[in-house]
Amino acid sequence: GVGHTVAVKADGTLWAWGDNSHGQLGDGTGEEKTIPVPVGDGHNWLAVAAGVAHTVAVKADGTLWAWGNNDYGQLGVGSMQPTNRPMQVGAAHDWRAVVAGENHTMALKADGTLWAWGRNNYGQLGLGAGGDQTSPVQVGTAQDWRMMAAGNVHTLAVKTDGTLWAWGRNSDGQLGDGTTVDETSPVQVGSAQDWQTVAAGDYHTVALQTDGSLWVWGRNNHGQLGLGTIPSTNRPAPVGTTRDWRAVMAGGSHTMAVKTNDTLWAWGWNNHG
């Protein structure tokens, strides 16, 4: 998150540390922690994601849980009441993955449907219209979503056919559709059908294609695109010519990537090292 960190261990326990001013650590307190503390005593956590001040996680039984700040309904529990302990999102047992943006949340179900809730001031929920949502709402009717990523106020997702889609704020071209116009519904990024994975920073996006090439777009004021001095781009641009990238992740204004030879690379804002 912005001031907190969460992690799942191999034994299925969930741990959190850092800022806890909104209960985002989920340990039942509002006190910050400088070392990892367990979130409950369960051993069945599968995946976790951190927003600015809220946390969401999926258990091995397919249930979805959320805690922390809830000013915009980003917990998905039907209200804007915050909580400092995990609260179940609905009663469904078919959640597969979850990501958190600044104040919005996106999640995938086992049937390939995509769901959204929380703040929607720039259309980052992808619902076409409407304001903030306090409970999960399905994004369209498609059942072929494979993975997703949430930036500050923009969202991206890859379908099973390898196409890439984006929506939300587009002030710096972070949607990659060749414009700087915000989109309230998913729009396709180019015509390629070989996208493997995507990650989103505050105002930039990075993605891998199946051939191992790395692509970037959006804001580049701190060099987070890795393209040199280009200020920004609203279309995917390749990072170099190599095709040996294996994984990529985006921070607020910096980017990290791993190559197939297990070397780690970094670029972008480095004011804190």
PDB file of N, CA and C in Angstrom, residues 1-7 15-20 22 24-25 48-56 67 99-104 150-152 200-202 249-254:
ATOM      1  N   GLY A   1       0.832  -1.194   0.000  1.00  0.00           N
ATOM      2  CA  GLY A   1       0.000   0.000   0.000  1.00  0.00           C
ATOM      3  C   GLY A   1       0.862   1.236   0.000  1.00  0.00           C
ATOM      4  N   VAL A   2       0.313   2.367   0.428  1.00  0.00           N
ATOM      5  CA  VAL A   2       1.117   3.581   0.521  1.00  0.00           C
ATOM      6  C   VAL A   2       1.989   3.569   1.775  1.00  0.00           C
ATOM      7  N   GLY A   3       1.424   3.093   2.893  1.00  0.00           N
ATOM      8  CA  GLY A   3       2.197   3.081   4.128  1.00  0.00           C
ATOM      9  C   GLY A   3       2.140   1.761   4.865  1.00  0.00           C
ATOM     10  N   HIS A   4       1.557   0.743   4.242  1.00  0.00           N
ATOM     11  CA  HIS A   4       1.485  -0.564   4.903  1.00  0.00           C
ATOM     12  C   HIS A   4       1.798  -1.682   3.917  1.00  0.00           C
ATOM     13  N   THR A   5       2.193  -2.822   4.488  1.00  0.00           N
ATOM     14  CA  THR A   5       2.581  -3.983   3.690  1.00  0.00           C
ATOM     15  C   THR A   5       1.867  -5.219   4.218  1.00  0.00           C
ATOM     16  N   VAL A   6       1.484  -6.110   3.322  1.00  0.00           N
ATOM     17  CA  VAL A   6       0.815  -7.357   3.697  1.00  0.00           C
ATOM     18  C   VAL A   6       1.425  -8.504   2.905  1.00  0.00           C
ATOM     19  N   ALA A   7       1.478  -9.679   3.528  1.00  0.00           N
ATOM     20  CA  ALA A   7       2.103 -10.818   2.864  1.00  0.00           C
ATOM     21  C   ALA A   7       1.512 -12.127   3.363  1.00  0.00           C
ATOM     22  N   TRP A  15       0.168 -11.822   7.205  1.00  0.00           N
ATOM     23  CA  TRP A  15       0.918 -10.920   8.065  1.00  0.00           C
ATOM     24  C   TRP A  15       0.856  -9.499   7.531  1.00  0.00           C
ATOM     25  N   ALA A  16       0.946  -8.528   8.448  1.00  0.00           N
ATOM     26  CA  ALA A  16       0.848  -7.125   8.043  1.00  0.00           C
ATOM     27  C   ALA A  16       1.721  -6.261   8.927  1.00  0.00           C
ATOM     28  N   TRP A  17       2.183  -5.124   8.374  1.00  0.00           N
ATOM     29  CA  TRP A  17       2.980  -4.183   9.150  1.00  0.00           C
ATOM     30  C   TRP A  17       2.948  -2.808   8.493  1.00  0.00           C
ATOM     31  N   GLY A  18       3.322  -1.777   9.292  1.00  0.00           N
ATOM     32  CA  GLY A  18       3.353  -0.416   8.774  1.00  0.00           C
ATOM     33  C   GLY A  18       2.237   0.444   9.351  1.00  0.00           C
ATOM     34  N   ASP A  19       1.789   1.415   8.553  1.00  0.00           N
ATOM     35  CA  ASP A  19       0.747   2.344   8.978  1.00  0.00           C
ATOM     36  C   ASP A  19      -0.551   1.592   9.259  1.00  0.00           C
ATOM     37  N   ASN A  20      -1.219   1.987  10.330  1.00  0.00           N
ATOM     38  CA  ASN A  20      -2.460   1.320  10.708  1.00  0.00           C
ATOM     39  C   ASN A  20      -3.520   2.327  11.147  1.00  0.00           C
ATOM     40  N   HIS A  22      -5.969   3.539   9.684  1.00  0.00           N
ATOM     41  CA  HIS A  22      -7.332   3.233   9.252  1.00  0.00           C
ATOM     42  C   HIS A  22      -7.693   1.772   9.519  1.00  0.00           C
ATOM     43  N   GLN A  24      -5.918  -0.739   8.530  1.00  0.00           N
ATOM     44  CA  GLN A  24      -5.578  -1.495   7.325  1.00  0.00           C
ATOM     45  C   GLN A  24      -4.696  -2.716   7.576  1.00  0.00           C
ATOM     46  N   LEU A  25      -4.161  -2.856   8.789  1.00  0.00           N
ATOM     47  CA  LEU A  25      -3.383  -4.057   9.103  1.00  0.00           C
ATOM     48  C   LEU A  25      -4.282  -5.220   9.500  1.00  0.00           C
ATOM     49  N   VAL A  48      -3.434 -11.657  -1.266  1.00  0.00           N
ATOM     50  CA  VAL A  48      -3.770 -10.406  -0.595  1.00  0.00           C
ATOM     51  C   VAL A  48      -3.331  -9.229  -1.450  1.00  0.00           C
ATOM     52  N   ALA A  49      -4.025  -8.094  -1.322  1.00  0.00           N
ATOM     53  CA  ALA A  49      -3.681  -6.875  -2.061  1.00  0.00           C
ATOM     54  C   ALA A  49      -3.911  -5.673  -1.170  1.00  0.00           C
ATOM     55  N   ALA A  50      -3.099  -4.638  -1.355  1.00  0.00           N
ATOM     56  CA  ALA A  50      -3.178  -3.441  -0.521  1.00  0.00           C
ATOM     57  C   ALA A  50      -3.476  -2.207  -1.351  1.00  0.00           C
ATOM     58  N   GLY A  51      -4.490  -1.437  -0.923  1.00  0.00           N
ATOM     59  CA  GLY A  51      -4.761  -0.136  -1.507  1.00  0.00           C
ATOM     60  C   GLY A  51      -4.042   0.927  -0.704  1.00  0.00           C
ATOM     61  N   VAL A  52      -4.441   2.177  -0.860  1.00  0.00           N
ATOM     62  CA  VAL A  52      -3.817   3.248  -0.092  1.00  0.00           C
ATOM     63  C   VAL A  52      -3.956   2.985   1.404  1.00  0.00           C
ATOM     64  N   ALA A  53      -5.156   2.689   1.870  1.00  0.00           N
ATOM     65  CA  ALA A  53      -5.371   2.449   3.292  1.00  0.00           C
ATOM     66  C   ALA A  53      -6.420   1.368   3.521  1.00  0.00           C
ATOM     67  N   HIS A  54      -6.586   0.472   2.548  1.00  0.00           N
ATOM     68  CA  HIS A  54      -7.472  -0.664   2.753  1.00  0.00           C
ATOM     69  C   HIS A  54      -6.798  -1.920   2.219  1.00  0.00           C
ATOM     70  N   THR A  55      -7.248  -3.061   2.711  1.00  0.00           N
ATOM     71  CA  THR A  55      -6.652  -4.341   2.349  1.00  0.00           C
ATOM     72  C   THR A  55      -7.751  -5.320   1.990  1.00  0.00           C
ATOM     73  N   VAL A  56      -7.499  -6.159   0.994  1.00  0.00           N
ATOM     74  CA  VAL A  56      -8.452  -7.172   0.558  1.00  0.00           C
ATOM     75  C   VAL A  56      -7.703  -8.484   0.360  1.00  0.00           C
ATOM     76  N   TRP A  67     -10.687  -5.062   4.873  1.00  0.00           N
ATOM     77  CA  TRP A  67     -10.608  -4.272   6.105  1.00  0.00           C
ATOM     78  C   TRP A  67      -9.838  -2.984   5.831  1.00  0.00           C
ATOM     79  N   VAL A  99      -7.404  -7.305  -6.612  1.00  0.00           N
ATOM     80  CA  VAL A  99      -6.403  -6.236  -6.658  1.00  0.00           C
ATOM     81  C   VAL A  99      -7.031  -4.973  -6.080  1.00  0.00           C
ATOM     82  N   ALA A 100      -6.164  -4.083  -5.588  1.00  0.00           N
ATOM     83  CA  ALA A 100      -6.648  -2.855  -4.967  1.00  0.00           C
ATOM     84  C   ALA A 100      -5.993  -1.641  -5.604  1.00  0.00           C
ATOM     85  N   GLY A 101      -6.813  -0.655  -5.968  1.00  0.00           N
ATOM     86  CA  GLY A 101      -6.309   0.620  -6.433  1.00  0.00           C
ATOM     87  C   GLY A 101      -6.238   1.586  -5.266  1.00  0.00           C
ATOM     88  N   GLU A 102      -6.172   2.867  -5.565  1.00  0.00           N
ATOM     89  CA  GLU A 102      -6.105   3.856  -4.503  1.00  0.00           C
ATOM     90  C   GLU A 102      -7.283   3.705  -3.544  1.00  0.00           C
ATOM     91  N   ASN A 103      -8.489   3.792  -4.086  1.00  0.00           N
ATOM     92  CA  ASN A 103      -9.692   3.639  -3.271  1.00  0.00           C
ATOM     93  C   ASN A 103     -10.740   2.797  -3.981  1.00  0.00           C
ATOM     94  N   HIS A 104     -10.286   1.894  -4.866  1.00  0.00           N
ATOM     95  CA  HIS A 104     -11.238   0.987  -5.501  1.00  0.00           C
ATOM     96  C   HIS A 104     -10.660  -0.428  -5.511  1.00  0.00           C
ATOM     97  N   ALA A 150      -4.715  -2.814 -10.880  1.00  0.00           N
ATOM     98  CA  ALA A 150      -5.334  -1.545 -10.518  1.00  0.00           C
ATOM     99  C   ALA A 150      -4.269  -0.510 -10.233  1.00  0.00           C
ATOM    100  N   GLY A 151      -4.331   0.623 -10.941  1.00  0.00           N
ATOM    101  CA  GLY A 151      -3.454   1.746 -10.666  1.00  0.00           C
ATOM    102  C   GLY A 151      -4.108   2.672  -9.669  1.00  0.00           C
ATOM    103  N   ASN A 152      -3.617   3.890  -9.633  1.00  0.00           N
ATOM    104  CA  ASN A 152      -4.185   4.886  -8.732  1.00  0.00           C
ATOM    105  C   ASN A 152      -5.684   5.019  -8.980  1.00  0.00           C
ATOM    106  N   ALA A 200       0.116  -1.910 -12.937  1.00  0.00           N
ATOM    107  CA  ALA A 200      -0.208  -0.489 -13.016  1.00  0.00           C
ATOM    108  C   ALA A 200       0.407   0.285 -11.862  1.00  0.00           C
ATOM    109  N   GLY A 201       1.065   1.403 -12.183  1.00  0.00           N
ATOM    110  CA  GLY A 201       1.540   2.339 -11.178  1.00  0.00           C
ATOM    111  C   GLY A 201       0.495   3.412 -10.966  1.00  0.00           C
ATOM    112  N   ASP A 202       0.889   4.514 -10.367  1.00  0.00           N
ATOM    113  CA  ASP A 202      -0.079   5.597 -10.149  1.00  0.00           C
ATOM    114  C   ASP A 202      -0.643   6.101 -11.470  1.00  0.00           C
ATOM    115  N   MET A 249       6.480  -5.516 -12.229  1.00  0.00           N
ATOM    116  CA  MET A 249       5.602  -4.917 -11.223  1.00  0.00           C
ATOM    117  C   MET A 249       5.831  -3.420 -11.211  1.00  0.00           C
ATOM    118  N   ALA A 250       4.780  -2.664 -10.922  1.00  0.00           N
ATOM    119  CA  ALA A 250       4.865  -1.208 -10.934  1.00  0.00           C
ATOM    120  C   ALA A 250       4.567  -0.639  -9.560  1.00  0.00           C
ATOM    121  N   GLY A 251       5.436   0.253  -9.078  1.00  0.00           N
ATOM    122  CA  GLY A 251       5.148   1.041  -7.885  1.00  0.00           C
ATOM    123  C   GLY A 251       4.483   2.331  -8.315  1.00  0.00           C
ATOM    124  N   GLY A 252       4.362   3.278  -7.404  1.00  0.00           N
ATOM    125  CA  GLY A 252       3.715   4.535  -7.745  1.00  0.00           C
ATOM    126  C   GLY A 252       4.364   5.207  -8.938  1.00  0.00           C
ATOM    127  N   SER A 253       5.681   5.399  -8.879  1.00  0.00           N
ATOM    128  CA  SER A 253       6.418   6.052  -9.974  1.00  0.00           C
ATOM    129  C   SER A 253       7.725   5.339 -10.278  1.00  0.00           C
ATOM    130  N   HIS A 254       7.791   4.044  -9.990  1.00  0.00           N
ATOM    131  CA  HIS A 254       8.979   3.267 -10.365  1.00  0.00           C
ATOM    132  C   HIS A 254       8.529   1.885 -10.818  1.00  0.00           C
TER     133      HIS A 254
END
